PDB file of C-alpha atoms in Angstrom:
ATOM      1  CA  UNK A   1     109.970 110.043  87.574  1.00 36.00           C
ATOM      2  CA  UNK A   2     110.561 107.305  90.685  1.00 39.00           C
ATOM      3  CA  UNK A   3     108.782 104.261  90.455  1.00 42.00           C
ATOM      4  CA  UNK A   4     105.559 104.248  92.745  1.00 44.00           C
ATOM      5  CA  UNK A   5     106.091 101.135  93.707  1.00 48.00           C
ATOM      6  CA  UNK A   6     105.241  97.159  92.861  1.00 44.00           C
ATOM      7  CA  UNK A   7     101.739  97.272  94.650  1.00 37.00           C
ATOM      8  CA  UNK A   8      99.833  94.561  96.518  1.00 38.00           C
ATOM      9  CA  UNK A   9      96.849  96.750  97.299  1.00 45.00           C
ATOM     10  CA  UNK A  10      93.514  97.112  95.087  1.00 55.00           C
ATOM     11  CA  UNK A  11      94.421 100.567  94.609  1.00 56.00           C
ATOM     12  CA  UNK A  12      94.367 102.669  91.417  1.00 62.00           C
ATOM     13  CA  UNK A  13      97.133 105.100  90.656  1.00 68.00           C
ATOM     14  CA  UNK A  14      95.541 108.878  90.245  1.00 77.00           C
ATOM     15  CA  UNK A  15      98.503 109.592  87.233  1.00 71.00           C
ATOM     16  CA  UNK A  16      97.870 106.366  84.984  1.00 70.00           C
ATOM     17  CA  UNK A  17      95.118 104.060  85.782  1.00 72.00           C
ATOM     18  CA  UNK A  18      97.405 101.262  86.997  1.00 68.00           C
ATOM     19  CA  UNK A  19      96.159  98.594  89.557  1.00 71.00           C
ATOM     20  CA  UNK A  20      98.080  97.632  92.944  1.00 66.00           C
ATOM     21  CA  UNK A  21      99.621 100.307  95.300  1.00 67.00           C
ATOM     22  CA  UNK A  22     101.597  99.347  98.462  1.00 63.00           C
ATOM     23  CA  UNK A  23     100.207 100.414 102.077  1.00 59.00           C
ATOM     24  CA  UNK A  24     102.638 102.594 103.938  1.00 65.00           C
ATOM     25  CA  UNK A  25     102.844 105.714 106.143  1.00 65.00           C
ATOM     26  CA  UNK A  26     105.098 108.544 106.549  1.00 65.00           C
ATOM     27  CA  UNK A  27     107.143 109.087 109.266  1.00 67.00           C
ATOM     28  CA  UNK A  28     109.606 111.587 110.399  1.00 68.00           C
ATOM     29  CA  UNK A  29     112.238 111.624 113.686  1.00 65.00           C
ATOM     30  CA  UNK A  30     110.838 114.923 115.259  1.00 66.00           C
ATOM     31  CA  UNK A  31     113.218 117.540 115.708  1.00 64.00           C
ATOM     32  CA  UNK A  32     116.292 115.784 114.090  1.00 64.00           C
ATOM     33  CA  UNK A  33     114.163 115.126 111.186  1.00 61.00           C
ATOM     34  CA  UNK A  34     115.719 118.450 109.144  1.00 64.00           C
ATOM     35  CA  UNK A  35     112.496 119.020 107.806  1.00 63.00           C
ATOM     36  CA  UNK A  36     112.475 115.540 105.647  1.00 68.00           C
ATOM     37  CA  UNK A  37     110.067 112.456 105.609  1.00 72.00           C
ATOM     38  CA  UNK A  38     110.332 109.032 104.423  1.00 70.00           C
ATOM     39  CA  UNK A  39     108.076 106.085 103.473  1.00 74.00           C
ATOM     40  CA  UNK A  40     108.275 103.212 106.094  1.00 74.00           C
ATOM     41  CA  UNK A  41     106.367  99.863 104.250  1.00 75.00           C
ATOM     42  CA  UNK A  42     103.752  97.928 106.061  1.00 76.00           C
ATOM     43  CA  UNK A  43     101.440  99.229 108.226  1.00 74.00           C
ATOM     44  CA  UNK A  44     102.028 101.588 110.724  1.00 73.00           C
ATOM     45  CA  UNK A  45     102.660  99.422 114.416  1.00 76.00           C
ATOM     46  CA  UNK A  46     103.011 101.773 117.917  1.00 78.00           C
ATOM     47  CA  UNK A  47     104.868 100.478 120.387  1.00 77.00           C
ATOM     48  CA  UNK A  48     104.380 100.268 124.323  1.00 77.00           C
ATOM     49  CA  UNK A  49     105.670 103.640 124.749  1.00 78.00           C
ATOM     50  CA  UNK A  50     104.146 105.627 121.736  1.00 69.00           C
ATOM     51  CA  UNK A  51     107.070 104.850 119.287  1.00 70.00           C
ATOM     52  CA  UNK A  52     106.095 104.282 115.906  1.00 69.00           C
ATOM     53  CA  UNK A  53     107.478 101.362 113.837  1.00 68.00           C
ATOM     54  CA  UNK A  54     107.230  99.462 110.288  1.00 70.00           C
ATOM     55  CA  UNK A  55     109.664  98.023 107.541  1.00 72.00           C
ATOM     56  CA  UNK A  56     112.349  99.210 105.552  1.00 76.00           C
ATOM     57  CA  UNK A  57     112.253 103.098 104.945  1.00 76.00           C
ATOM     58  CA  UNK A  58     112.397 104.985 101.506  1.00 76.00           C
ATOM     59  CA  UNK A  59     113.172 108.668 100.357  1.00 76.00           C
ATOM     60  CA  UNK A  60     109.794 110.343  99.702  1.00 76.00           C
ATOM     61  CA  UNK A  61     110.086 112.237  95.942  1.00 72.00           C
ATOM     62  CA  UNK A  62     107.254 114.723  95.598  1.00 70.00           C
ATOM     63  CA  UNK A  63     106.281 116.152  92.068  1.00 68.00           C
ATOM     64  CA  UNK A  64     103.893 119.282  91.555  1.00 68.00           C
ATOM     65  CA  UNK A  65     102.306 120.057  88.714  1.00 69.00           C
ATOM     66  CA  UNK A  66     103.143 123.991  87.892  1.00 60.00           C
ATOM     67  CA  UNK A  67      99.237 124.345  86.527  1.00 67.00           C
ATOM     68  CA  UNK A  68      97.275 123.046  88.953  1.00 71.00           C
ATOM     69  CA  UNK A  69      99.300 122.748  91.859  1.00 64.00           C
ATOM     70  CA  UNK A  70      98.863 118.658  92.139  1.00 63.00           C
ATOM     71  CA  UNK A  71     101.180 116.958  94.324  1.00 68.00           C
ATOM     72  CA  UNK A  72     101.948 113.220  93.707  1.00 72.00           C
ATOM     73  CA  UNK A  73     104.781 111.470  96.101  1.00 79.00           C
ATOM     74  CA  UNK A  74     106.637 108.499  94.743  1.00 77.00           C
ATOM     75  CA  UNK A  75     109.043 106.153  97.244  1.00 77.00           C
ATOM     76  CA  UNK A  76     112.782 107.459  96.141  1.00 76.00           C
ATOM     77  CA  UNK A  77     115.821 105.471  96.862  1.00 77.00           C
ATOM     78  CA  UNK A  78     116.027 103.127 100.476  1.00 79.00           C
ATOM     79  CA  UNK A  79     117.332 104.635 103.085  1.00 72.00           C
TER      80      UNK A  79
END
């Protein structure tokens, strides 16, 4: 699996117990998005005319488990 990140939050991962997850948001580009998403870091800063902005942007890489139908999203390769 993709590493979930380095962490600077007091946040405990749901998969392992580990300390430290990094805020973010997902974002998209509307129509020309094709359907995908990515993970912008830092938090999530609207500009004057409604346009969403943050840091540099990640692939999103989403696991589910075949049992229970759990869905855990990692940040992929920058984009």
């Amino acid at each position: 699996m993709t590493d979930a990140g380095d962490g600077t939050k007091n946040a405990r991962c749901t998969q392992c117990g580990t300390e430290g997850s990094e805020i973010g948001f997902l974002g998209d580009s509307g129509q020309a998005a094709a359907g995908h998403v990515w993970w912008v870091g830092g938090p999530l800063k609207v500009g004057f005319f409604g346009a969403k902005r943050g840091g540099a942007r990640r692939a999103i890489d989403a696991w589910r488990c075949p049992n229970c139908g759990h869905l855990e999203l990692f940040a992929g390769k920058w984009l």
